[in-house]
Short mmCIF file of C-alpha atoms in Angstrom, two decimals:
data_model
loop_
_atom_site.label_atom_id
_atom_site.label_comp_id
_atom_site.label_asym_id
_atom_site.label_seq_id
_atom_site.Cartn_x
_atom_site.Cartn_y
_atom_site.Cartn_z
CA UNK E 1 48.60 -32.40 30.12
CA UNK E 2 45.15 -30.75 30.45
CA UNK E 3 42.30 -31.07 27.65
CA UNK E 4 42.20 -27.38 28.06
CA UNK E 5 46.52 -26.62 26.66
CA UNK E 6 45.82 -29.37 24.42
CA UNK E 7 43.38 -27.69 22.85
CA UNK E 8 45.05 -24.61 22.76
CA UNK E 9 47.93 -26.39 21.67
CA UNK E 10 45.91 -26.78 18.27
CA UNK E 11 44.46 -24.16 18.09
CA UNK E 12 47.68 -22.03 17.49
CA UNK E 13 49.38 -24.61 15.40
CA UNK E 14 45.44 -24.65 12.74
CA UNK E 15 45.86 -22.07 10.29
CA UNK E 16 42.57 -19.92 9.57
CA UNK E 17 41.60 -21.72 6.97
CA UNK E 18 41.91 -25.44 8.43
CA UNK E 19 39.93 -23.89 11.40
CA UNK E 20 37.25 -23.10 9.07
CA UNK E 21 37.21 -26.59 7.24
CA UNK E 22 36.45 -27.98 10.35
CA UNK E 23 33.73 -26.10 11.98
CA UNK E 24 32.47 -26.73 8.73
CA UNK E 25 32.86 -30.18 8.84
CA UNK E 26 31.17 -30.23 12.35
CA UNK E 27 28.22 -28.38 10.99
CA UNK E 28 27.56 -30.89 8.09
CA UNK E 29 27.57 -34.06 10.79
CA UNK E 30 24.85 -31.91 13.09
CA UNK E 31 23.16 -31.76 10.06
CA UNK E 32 23.16 -35.11 8.87
CA UNK E 33 22.33 -35.86 12.59
CA UNK E 34 19.14 -33.55 12.07
CA UNK E 35 18.50 -35.22 8.66
CA UNK E 36 18.51 -38.98 9.86
CA UNK E 37 16.62 -38.67 12.88
CA UNK E 38 13.78 -36.48 10.37
CA UNK E 39 14.27 -39.37 8.07
CA UNK E 40 13.93 -41.67 11.56
CA UNK E 41 10.55 -39.77 12.43
CA UNK E 42 9.14 -40.06 9.36
CA UNK E 43 10.23 -43.34 8.29
CA UNK E 44 7.86 -44.24 12.06
CA UNK E 45 5.30 -41.49 10.83
CA UNK E 46 4.56 -43.98 8.12
CA UNK E 47 5.64 -47.28 8.89
CA UNK E 48 2.05 -46.43 11.74
CA UNK E 49 0.52 -45.57 8.61
CA UNK E 50 0.80 -49.33 7.32
CA UNK E 51 0.17 -50.79 10.55
CA UNK E 52 -3.14 -49.38 10.65
CA UNK E 53 -3.58 -49.27 7.00
CA UNK E 54 -2.98 -52.94 6.76
CA UNK E 55 -4.92 -53.49 9.50
CA UNK E 56 -7.92 -51.56 8.92
CA UNK E 57 -7.57 -53.52 5.46
CA UNK E 58 -7.53 -57.37 7.85
CA UNK E 59 -10.83 -56.23 9.17
CA UNK E 60 -12.58 -55.28 5.98
CA UNK E 61 -13.66 -57.81 3.05
CA UNK E 62 -10.64 -56.83 0.77
CA UNK E 63 -11.86 -57.23 -2.49
CA UNK E 64 -10.00 -54.71 -3.67
CA UNK E 65 -6.32 -54.89 -3.91
CA UNK E 66 -5.05 -51.40 -2.47
CA UNK E 67 -3.85 -48.87 -4.92
CA UNK E 68 -0.17 -47.98 -5.01
CA UNK E 69 1.19 -49.68 -1.87
CA UNK E 70 3.15 -51.68 -1.52
CA UNK E 71 3.49 -54.38 1.46
CA UNK E 72 -0.63 -55.04 2.42
CA UNK E 73 -1.60 -58.41 -0.50
CA UNK E 74 -4.76 -58.69 -1.09
CA UNK E 75 -7.90 -59.30 -3.06
CA UNK E 76 -10.50 -60.90 -3.53
CA UNK E 77 -10.38 -59.96 -7.90
CA UNK E 78 -8.10 -57.95 -9.89
CA UNK E 79 -9.00 -54.61 -11.27
CA UNK E 80 -6.16 -53.63 -13.63
CA UNK E 81 -7.78 -55.23 -16.36
CA UNK E 82 -10.47 -53.62 -16.01
CA UNK E 83 -8.99 -49.84 -15.66
CA UNK E 84 -6.81 -51.30 -18.69
CA UNK E 85 -10.58 -51.61 -20.55
CA UNK E 86 -12.06 -49.00 -19.24
CA UNK E 87 -9.24 -46.50 -20.09
CA UNK E 88 -9.23 -47.44 -23.86
CA UNK E 89 -13.29 -47.29 -23.82
CA UNK E 90 -12.60 -43.77 -22.32
CA UNK E 91 -9.62 -43.56 -25.19
CA UNK E 92 -7.04 -43.14 -23.52
CA UNK E 93 -6.36 -39.65 -22.80
CA UNK E 94 -8.67 -38.73 -19.01
CA UNK E 95 -6.60 -35.92 -17.71
CA UNK E 96 -9.18 -33.39 -17.11
CA UNK E 97 -12.04 -35.22 -17.33
CA UNK E 98 -15.24 -35.61 -14.14
CA UNK E 99 -15.97 -38.73 -12.71
CA UNK E 100 -18.05 -40.07 -10.21
CA UNK E 101 -17.15 -44.01 -9.72
CA UNK E 102 -20.60 -45.05 -7.23
CA UNK E 103 -19.47 -48.00 -5.48
CA UNK E 104 -15.68 -46.85 -5.06
CA UNK E 105 -14.81 -49.28 -2.60
CA UNK E 106 -11.56 -48.52 -1.26
CA UNK E 107 -11.25 -46.87 -4.85
CA UNK E 108 -8.56 -48.49 -7.32
CA UNK E 109 -10.52 -47.24 -10.16
CA UNK E 110 -10.65 -44.09 -9.12
CA UNK E 111 -7.16 -43.72 -8.32
CA UNK E 112 -6.33 -44.68 -11.16
CA UNK E 113 -7.54 -42.39 -13.26
CA UNK E 114 -7.18 -40.02 -10.90
CA UNK E 115 -3.77 -40.71 -11.35
CA UNK E 116 -3.89 -40.30 -14.68
CA UNK E 117 -5.16 -36.83 -14.81
CA UNK E 118 -9.58 -37.45 -14.26
CA UNK E 119 -10.73 -35.44 -11.21
CA UNK E 120 -12.29 -38.32 -10.36
CA UNK E 121 -14.39 -38.76 -7.39
CA UNK E 122 -15.50 -41.80 -5.48
CA UNK E 123 -18.74 -42.94 -3.72
CA UNK E 124 -19.41 -45.85 -1.36
CA UNK E 125 -21.68 -46.87 1.43
CA UNK E 126 -19.00 -48.06 3.72
CA UNK E 127 -17.67 -45.83 5.93
CA UNK E 128 -15.23 -48.61 6.67
CA UNK E 129 -14.07 -48.27 3.46
CA UNK E 130 -14.06 -45.28 2.13
CA UNK E 131 -11.61 -44.37 5.55
CA UNK E 132 -9.67 -47.46 4.26
CA UNK E 133 -9.27 -45.70 0.29
CA UNK E 134 -8.76 -42.15 2.04
CA UNK E 135 -5.89 -44.26 4.57
CA UNK E 136 -4.47 -45.08 1.03
CA UNK E 137 -4.92 -41.38 -0.24
CA UNK E 138 -2.94 -40.58 2.54
CA UNK E 139 0.32 -42.69 1.52
CA UNK E 140 -0.34 -43.24 -1.77
CA UNK E 141 -0.40 -39.35 -2.48
CA UNK E 142 -3.21 -39.30 -5.12
CA UNK E 143 -5.65 -36.44 -6.47
CA UNK E 144 -8.51 -38.24 -5.29
CA UNK E 145 -12.43 -37.27 -3.19
CA UNK E 146 -13.68 -39.91 -1.22
CA UNK E 147 -17.25 -39.35 -0.21
CA UNK E 148 -19.17 -41.66 2.38
CA UNK E 149 -22.86 -42.03 0.56
CA UNK E 150 -26.28 -43.89 -0.89
CA UNK E 151 -26.83 -44.35 -4.54
CA UNK E 152 -30.37 -43.92 -3.93
CA UNK E 153 -32.21 -40.91 -5.51
CA UNK E 154 -32.16 -38.57 -3.19
CA UNK E 155 -28.11 -38.59 -3.44
CA UNK E 156 -28.77 -38.37 -7.64
CA UNK E 157 -31.41 -35.25 -7.30
CA UNK E 158 -28.75 -33.68 -5.68
CA UNK E 159 -26.44 -33.95 -8.72
CA UNK E 160 -26.00 -30.69 -10.29
CA UNK E 161 -26.22 -31.17 -14.20
CA UNK E 162 -22.70 -31.49 -15.56
CA UNK E 163 -20.82 -32.28 -12.33
CA UNK E 164 -19.79 -35.22 -14.31
CA UNK E 165 -19.03 -36.35 -17.75
CA UNK E 166 -18.81 -39.68 -17.15
CA UNK E 167 -20.23 -41.97 -13.90
CA UNK E 168 -19.16 -45.87 -13.71
CA UNK E 169 -20.92 -48.31 -11.38
CA UNK E 170 -19.48 -51.28 -11.33
CA UNK E 171 -20.77 -54.68 -9.32
CA UNK E 172 -23.10 -52.54 -7.24
CA UNK E 173 -26.99 -52.38 -8.60
CA UNK E 174 -27.22 -56.28 -7.94
CA UNK E 175 -27.45 -55.67 -4.27
CA UNK E 176 -29.46 -52.56 -4.37
CA UNK E 177 -32.00 -54.88 -6.31
CA UNK E 178 -32.35 -56.85 -3.46
CA UNK E 179 -32.37 -54.81 -1.26
CA UNK E 180 -34.95 -52.40 -2.31
CA UNK E 181 -35.61 -53.92 -5.10
CA UNK E 182 -35.85 -53.15 -9.27
CA UNK E 183 -37.83 -50.70 -9.83
CA UNK E 184 -36.10 -48.95 -6.94
CA UNK E 185 -33.19 -49.07 -9.44
CA UNK E 186 -34.98 -47.94 -12.50
CA UNK E 187 -35.74 -44.47 -11.15
CA UNK E 188 -32.01 -44.61 -10.02
CA UNK E 189 -30.68 -45.16 -12.97
CA UNK E 190 -33.99 -42.57 -15.28
CA UNK E 191 -32.25 -40.01 -12.66
CA UNK E 192 -28.64 -40.85 -13.08
CA UNK E 193 -29.28 -40.60 -17.34
CA UNK E 194 -30.82 -37.40 -16.75
CA UNK E 195 -27.48 -35.91 -15.10
CA UNK E 196 -25.00 -37.10 -16.99
CA UNK E 197 -23.76 -38.00 -20.71
CA UNK E 198 -22.39 -41.48 -20.24
CA UNK E 199 -22.96 -44.23 -17.55
CA UNK E 200 -20.40 -46.92 -17.71
CA UNK E 201 -22.00 -50.63 -15.77
CA UNK E 202 -20.35 -53.97 -15.03
CA UNK E 203 -23.26 -55.86 -14.24
CA UNK E 204 -23.86 -59.04 -12.58
CA UNK E 205 -25.52 -62.44 -13.95
CA UNK E 206 -28.42 -64.05 -12.74
CA UNK E 207 -27.06 -67.42 -12.49
CA UNK E 208 -23.69 -66.77 -11.10
CA UNK E 209 -24.22 -69.13 -8.14
CA UNK E 210 -27.51 -70.12 -6.82
CA UNK E 211 -26.68 -70.00 -3.41
CA UNK E 212 -25.68 -66.36 -3.64
CA UNK E 213 -28.69 -64.13 -1.72
CA UNK E 214 -28.87 -61.75 -4.37
CA UNK E 215 -29.35 -64.22 -6.86
CA UNK E 216 -33.65 -64.83 -7.31
CA UNK E 217 -33.91 -60.90 -7.69
CA UNK E 218 -31.88 -59.72 -10.46
CA UNK E 219 -33.45 -59.90 -13.91
CA UNK E 220 -33.19 -62.66 -16.47
CA UNK E 221 -32.32 -59.14 -18.80
CA UNK E 222 -29.78 -57.84 -17.01
CA UNK E 223 -30.09 -54.59 -18.67
CA UNK E 224 -33.62 -54.05 -17.55
CA UNK E 225 -32.87 -51.80 -14.51
CA UNK E 226 -32.61 -49.56 -17.65
CA UNK E 227 -36.86 -49.86 -18.36
CA UNK E 228 -37.10 -45.96 -17.88
CA UNK E 229 -34.92 -44.31 -19.79
CA UNK E 230 -36.09 -42.74 -22.43
CA UNK E 231 -34.06 -41.87 -25.82
CA UNK E 232 -30.17 -44.23 -24.54
CA UNK E 233 -28.17 -46.60 -27.02
CA UNK E 234 -25.77 -49.39 -25.33
CA UNK E 235 -22.55 -51.12 -26.19
CA UNK E 236 -21.11 -53.89 -25.19
CA UNK E 237 -17.41 -53.14 -24.19
CA UNK E 238 -16.16 -56.30 -22.77
CA UNK E 239 -16.66 -59.33 -19.82
CA UNK E 240 -13.85 -60.35 -17.14
CA UNK E 241 -14.29 -62.41 -14.26
CA UNK E 242 -15.60 -62.65 -11.01
CA UNK E 243 -14.03 -64.10 -7.43
CA UNK E 244 -17.98 -65.37 -7.57
CA UNK E 245 -17.94 -67.91 -9.51
CA UNK E 246 -16.73 -68.94 -13.32
CA UNK E 247 -19.48 -66.80 -15.30
CA UNK E 248 -18.54 -63.22 -16.86
CA UNK E 249 -19.71 -59.93 -16.06
CA UNK E 250 -20.79 -57.66 -19.43
CA UNK E 251 -19.89 -53.90 -18.87
CA UNK E 252 -21.61 -51.70 -20.62
CA UNK E 253 -21.93 -48.06 -21.77
CA UNK E 254 -24.72 -46.32 -21.55
CA UNK E 255 -25.27 -43.15 -23.56
CA UNK E 256 -28.26 -41.04 -24.66
CA UNK E 257 -28.65 -41.60 -28.34
CA UNK E 258 -30.17 -37.62 -28.38
CA UNK E 259 -30.04 -33.94 -27.96
CA UNK E 260 -33.45 -32.25 -27.24
CA UNK E 261 -33.88 -29.00 -28.76
CA UNK E 262 -37.31 -27.23 -28.07
CA UNK E 263 -38.59 -30.48 -28.02
CA UNK E 264 -36.97 -31.55 -31.11
CA UNK E 265 -34.92 -34.76 -31.17
CA UNK E 266 -31.53 -34.19 -32.76
CA UNK E 267 -30.11 -37.74 -33.15
CA UNK E 268 -26.17 -38.34 -31.87
CA UNK E 269 -24.03 -39.48 -34.15
CA UNK E 270 -21.51 -38.50 -31.73
CA UNK E 271 -20.24 -36.65 -28.99
CA UNK E 272 -16.78 -35.89 -26.65
CA UNK E 273 -16.02 -33.79 -23.50
CA UNK E 274 -13.82 -31.52 -24.17
CA UNK E 275 -13.93 -28.81 -27.39
CA UNK E 276 -10.52 -30.69 -28.79
CA UNK E 277 -7.98 -32.67 -28.50
CA UNK E 278 -6.17 -32.21 -25.22
CA UNK E 279 -8.44 -29.08 -24.76
CA UNK E 280 -8.10 -27.64 -20.08
CA UNK E 281 -11.27 -27.92 -19.27
CA UNK E 282 -11.02 -23.65 -17.86
CA UNK E 283 -14.46 -22.57 -17.55
CA UNK E 284 -16.99 -22.23 -15.55
CA UNK E 285 -19.43 -24.20 -17.44
CA UNK E 286 -19.46 -28.38 -18.34
CA UNK E 287 -19.81 -28.19 -21.81
CA UNK E 288 -20.43 -31.66 -23.82
CA UNK E 289 -20.02 -31.09 -27.47
CA UNK E 290 -22.52 -33.62 -29.76
CA UNK E 291 -22.67 -33.78 -33.50
CA UNK E 292 -26.24 -34.98 -34.79
CA UNK E 293 -28.61 -35.01 -38.28
CA UNK E 294 -29.53 -31.44 -37.50
CA UNK E 295 -26.16 -29.82 -36.49
CA UNK E 296 -23.69 -29.04 -34.10
CA UNK E 297 -24.88 -28.75 -30.73
CA UNK E 298 -22.79 -27.52 -27.40
CA UNK E 299 -24.86 -27.93 -24.06
CA UNK E 300 -23.16 -25.50 -21.43
CA UNK E 301 -24.04 -26.98 -18.24
CA UNK E 302 -23.96 -24.21 -15.59
CA UNK E 303 -23.71 -25.75 -12.97
CA UNK E 304 -22.15 -23.85 -9.75
CA UNK E 305 -21.21 -20.91 -10.36
CA UNK E 306 -24.74 -20.35 -12.73
CA UNK E 307 -24.30 -16.38 -13.31
CA UNK E 308 -20.92 -16.79 -15.52
CA UNK E 309 -21.80 -19.57 -16.95
CA UNK E 310 -24.84 -18.22 -18.13
CA UNK E 311 -22.61 -15.12 -19.37
CA UNK E 312 -20.81 -16.73 -21.32
CA UNK E 313 -23.28 -19.37 -23.06
CA UNK E 314 -26.14 -16.84 -23.51
CA UNK E 315 -23.35 -14.16 -25.41
CA UNK E 316 -22.23 -16.81 -27.65
CA UNK E 317 -25.92 -17.27 -28.11
CA UNK E 318 -26.59 -13.57 -29.40
CA UNK E 319 -23.56 -13.32 -31.55
CA UNK E 320 -25.25 -15.55 -33.69
CA UNK E 321 -28.42 -14.39 -33.40
CA UNK E 322 -26.67 -10.57 -34.37
CA UNK E 323 -24.70 -12.03 -37.04
CA UNK E 324 -27.84 -13.32 -38.45
CA UNK E 325 -30.32 -10.23 -38.33
CA UNK E 326 -30.78 -7.46 -40.73
CA UNK E 327 -30.34 -5.08 -37.86
CA UNK E 328 -26.41 -5.71 -38.01
CA UNK E 329 -25.48 -5.80 -41.97
CA UNK E 330 -23.63 -7.82 -43.98
CA UNK E 331 -23.47 -10.89 -41.61
CA UNK E 332 -19.60 -12.62 -40.97
CA UNK E 333 -19.26 -15.20 -43.76
CA UNK E 334 -16.46 -17.47 -42.32
CA UNK E 335 -18.41 -18.06 -39.51
CA UNK E 336 -20.67 -21.13 -38.79
CA UNK E 337 -25.27 -20.65 -39.72
CA UNK E 338 -27.11 -20.56 -36.12
CA UNK E 339 -29.76 -22.72 -36.92
CA UNK E 340 -31.18 -23.08 -33.30
CA UNK E 341 -31.07 -22.76 -29.46
CA UNK E 342 -32.39 -23.62 -26.17
CA UNK E 343 -32.15 -21.54 -22.96
CA UNK E 344 -33.16 -23.45 -19.18
CA UNK E 345 -32.16 -22.92 -15.37
CA UNK E 346 -28.73 -24.30 -15.62
CA UNK E 347 -27.79 -24.68 -18.86
CA UNK E 348 -27.46 -22.94 -22.79
CA UNK E 349 -28.38 -25.60 -25.92
CA UNK E 350 -26.89 -23.91 -29.18
CA UNK E 351 -27.02 -25.59 -32.41
CA UNK E 352 -25.55 -24.23 -35.85
CA UNK E 353 -24.64 -26.20 -39.03
CA UNK E 354 -22.19 -28.87 -38.96
CA UNK E 355 -18.79 -27.74 -40.69
CA UNK E 356 -17.42 -31.22 -42.29
CA UNK E 357 -13.10 -30.29 -41.82
CA UNK E 358 -10.12 -30.75 -39.31
CA UNK E 359 -9.47 -28.17 -36.45
CA UNK E 360 -6.61 -25.98 -37.64
CA UNK E 361 -4.81 -28.09 -34.51
CA UNK E 362 -4.70 -30.97 -35.88
CA UNK E 363 -4.11 -30.10 -39.73
CA UNK E 364 -1.57 -27.64 -40.21
CA UNK E 365 1.65 -30.06 -40.74
CA UNK E 366 -0.85 -32.20 -43.30
CA UNK E 367 -1.60 -27.99 -45.45
CA UNK E 368 0.89 -27.58 -48.10
CA UNK E 369 2.34 -23.98 -48.51
CA UNK E 370 -0.37 -22.48 -51.07
CA UNK E 371 -3.65 -23.64 -49.07
CA UNK E 372 -1.80 -22.23 -45.41
CA UNK E 373 -1.44 -18.96 -47.15
CA UNK E 374 -5.70 -19.42 -48.01
CA UNK E 375 -5.82 -20.43 -44.71
CA UNK E 376 -3.78 -17.48 -43.00
CA UNK E 377 -5.95 -14.99 -45.63
CA UNK E 378 -9.25 -16.26 -44.84
CA UNK E 379 -8.87 -16.08 -41.25
CA UNK E 380 -7.78 -12.86 -41.83
CA UNK E 381 -11.02 -11.70 -43.84
CA UNK E 382 -12.94 -13.30 -40.77
CA UNK E 383 -11.02 -11.61 -38.04
CA UNK E 384 -11.36 -8.33 -40.48
CA UNK E 385 -14.94 -8.57 -40.53
CA UNK E 386 -15.22 -9.07 -36.83
CA UNK E 387 -13.61 -5.66 -36.88
CA UNK E 388 -15.91 -3.55 -38.75
CA UNK E 389 -19.33 -4.75 -36.84
CA UNK E 390 -17.37 -3.08 -34.05
CA UNK E 391 -16.22 -7.32 -32.62
CA UNK E 392 -12.91 -8.75 -30.64
CA UNK E 393 -13.67 -12.78 -31.32
CA UNK E 394 -10.98 -12.79 -27.92
CA UNK E 395 -10.25 -16.52 -28.35
CA UNK E 396 -8.22 -16.18 -32.07
CA UNK E 397 -6.62 -19.88 -31.70
CA UNK E 398 -5.63 -23.13 -34.42
CA UNK E 399 -8.36 -24.57 -32.50
CA UNK E 400 -11.05 -22.44 -32.71
CA UNK E 401 -10.56 -22.31 -36.59
CA UNK E 402 -11.77 -24.73 -38.67
CA UNK E 403 -10.63 -25.73 -42.27
CA UNK E 404 -12.90 -27.37 -45.19
CA UNK E 405 -12.25 -29.70 -47.46
CA UNK E 406 -12.03 -27.03 -49.61
CA UNK E 407 -9.44 -25.43 -47.62
CA UNK E 408 -11.51 -22.93 -46.36
CA UNK E 409 -11.19 -21.49 -42.43
CA UNK E 410 -14.32 -21.62 -40.46
CA UNK E 411 -13.77 -19.38 -37.41
CA UNK E 412 -16.06 -21.36 -34.23
CA UNK E 413 -16.40 -20.66 -30.28
CA UNK E 414 -18.04 -17.75 -29.96
CA UNK E 415 -18.08 -17.57 -26.25
CA UNK E 416 -15.48 -14.89 -25.94
CA UNK E 417 -16.59 -12.98 -28.59
CA UNK E 418 -17.66 -9.07 -27.66
CA UNK E 419 -17.49 -4.93 -28.10
CA UNK E 420 -14.37 -4.92 -25.84
CA UNK E 421 -10.96 -6.38 -26.23
CA UNK E 422 -9.62 -8.68 -23.84
CA UNK E 423 -6.93 -9.70 -25.40
CA UNK E 424 -4.88 -8.38 -28.24
CA UNK E 425 -6.40 -10.41 -31.47
CA UNK E 426 -3.64 -9.30 -33.95
CA UNK E 427 -1.11 -10.78 -31.11
CA UNK E 428 -3.49 -14.37 -31.62
CA UNK E 429 -3.63 -14.55 -35.04
CA UNK E 430 0.10 -14.19 -35.77
CA UNK E 431 0.76 -17.19 -32.85
CA UNK E 432 -1.98 -18.94 -35.34
CA UNK E 433 -0.25 -18.20 -38.02
CA UNK E 434 2.94 -19.75 -36.66
CA UNK E 435 1.14 -22.88 -35.23
CA UNK E 436 -0.20 -22.80 -39.33
CA UNK E 437 3.08 -22.10 -40.29
CA UNK E 438 4.81 -25.12 -38.17
CA UNK E 439 2.38 -27.34 -37.34
CA UNK E 440 3.19 -27.08 -33.95
CA UNK E 441 0.12 -25.94 -31.65
CA UNK E 442 0.52 -22.84 -29.78
CA UNK E 443 0.42 -22.25 -26.38
CA UNK E 444 -3.15 -21.54 -24.20
CA UNK E 445 -1.57 -19.04 -22.84
CA UNK E 446 -3.88 -15.25 -23.02
CA UNK E 447 -3.01 -12.06 -23.27
CA UNK E 448 0.31 -12.23 -24.75
CA UNK E 449 2.54 -9.17 -26.06
CA UNK E 450 5.46 -10.83 -27.71
CA UNK E 451 5.83 -11.84 -31.33
CA UNK E 452 7.58 -15.10 -32.50
CA UNK E 453 10.63 -14.38 -33.71
CA UNK E 454 11.06 -12.85 -37.61
CA UNK E 455 12.37 -16.31 -38.01
CA UNK E 456 9.94 -18.48 -37.61
CA UNK E 457 8.70 -17.62 -40.95
CA UNK E 458 11.90 -16.74 -43.20
CA UNK E 459 9.94 -19.15 -46.55
CA UNK E 460 6.75 -17.21 -46.74
CA UNK E 461 6.52 -13.29 -47.70
CA UNK E 462 2.48 -12.93 -46.66
CA UNK E 463 3.47 -14.23 -43.38
CA UNK E 464 6.46 -12.08 -42.81
CA UNK E 465 4.47 -9.03 -44.14
CA UNK E 466 1.96 -9.98 -41.75
CA UNK E 467 4.42 -10.35 -38.48
CA UNK E 468 5.83 -6.80 -39.32
CA UNK E 469 2.02 -5.20 -40.09
CA UNK E 470 1.29 -6.15 -36.31
CA UNK E 471 4.81 -5.31 -35.11
CA UNK E 472 3.83 -2.40 -37.02
CA UNK E 473 0.18 -1.04 -34.95
CA UNK E 474 -1.39 -1.82 -38.44
CA UNK E 475 -5.55 -3.28 -37.68
CA UNK E 476 -7.09 -6.14 -38.68
CA UNK E 477 -8.93 -4.37 -42.07
CA UNK E 478 -5.38 -2.36 -42.36
CA UNK E 479 -3.45 -5.66 -42.84
CA UNK E 480 -6.33 -6.81 -45.58
CA UNK E 481 -5.56 -3.80 -48.13
CA UNK E 482 -1.66 -4.00 -47.44
CA UNK E 483 -2.02 -7.41 -48.93
CA UNK E 484 -4.45 -6.95 -51.60
CA UNK E 485 -1.67 -4.19 -52.62
CA UNK E 486 1.16 -6.83 -53.13
#
């Protein structure tokens, strides 16, 4: 019997439903076959990339292990210990932190921070090192960037002020001292400290091994490299072993110890690169927030987008000037007082009075019901005062309110304050009340239109009334009057 006759006989005997299942099985088999081929091809590509990376690694001086790569062993010096210590030094949360890793080698520190959310960039003057770092990134998929660049006065001058929050220089400078001399490195450090707030250094020590060609060149006092830097503080945060000798290398955090405003030096007590814990860096400017002995200082560095950055910074300065002007009526009380300001080509510095207390988003859960209601009314009074001046805060959030030890709310961050309402400030106020009542930070999303559910305020008549008033379209001034009348 021929194959064709058998096929026709089977076709008659098999029900249509079974035929459909048969077709689906055949289609699935074809699909699996194609997927298998695709996976095999991917595997072959991966194997090729690993082979190339392995070959390059063997051709290099494998000082560091490769980050996130299994199957290629090596590294004269473990980097995990330094990475863990670095993370602790940076406070544990590096999300959004802008970091430059000078002399990044194969990018181990760069990748470590980038994987944890930092915006990390690595420089190295060795083309093979940079190729290995970029090929490593092609496999591990971690979002970092690498540049073939020498650490030199010219390269440092090209760094815009405010581009980086932290610069790492781990076991690099002794090579430069040997090549170009101590004064060259001192000049580099002066230029760098004029452009970034914090530098973390790991420094090779004289006497590690007399046979090392750079040993004679490095100074007895390793911190002599900072001789030309004016006004800085140094903190030793650890020391780590090296593969070259039994001596340990210290790690220092170097930061400016003062802020200059109109030739007046304000001594730094503390500093941070974000306005509040967990903040996202979304602005076209980089801000540094500094508590000093003369006030709270906000340094806005315009970076690449100078026009928009300048607009934000000058808008905030203008608010404080107008608020305290005798020509604009009674000043808004629940905001800080202006101390000083200075505007330069690439940055603006605002100084307001220090306000002791905690951000509302950090302390709401610890407040009593009475204290929460008092804070809610204080914020309402401030927003009504804005409204009476024809202004809108435009960023009413629980992280833009300080609650003083006396439980008085103080509104901060006036960058978006305007006579134009960019979002519904009343809706934002009710979401702030939700954060105040629940102790959970509200979303940073802008232009909210929906209000929290009524049930969120079931245990507070005041909060229910404020929510209902906003739902009915009442202004802040009308809300103030209706609350006072009840």
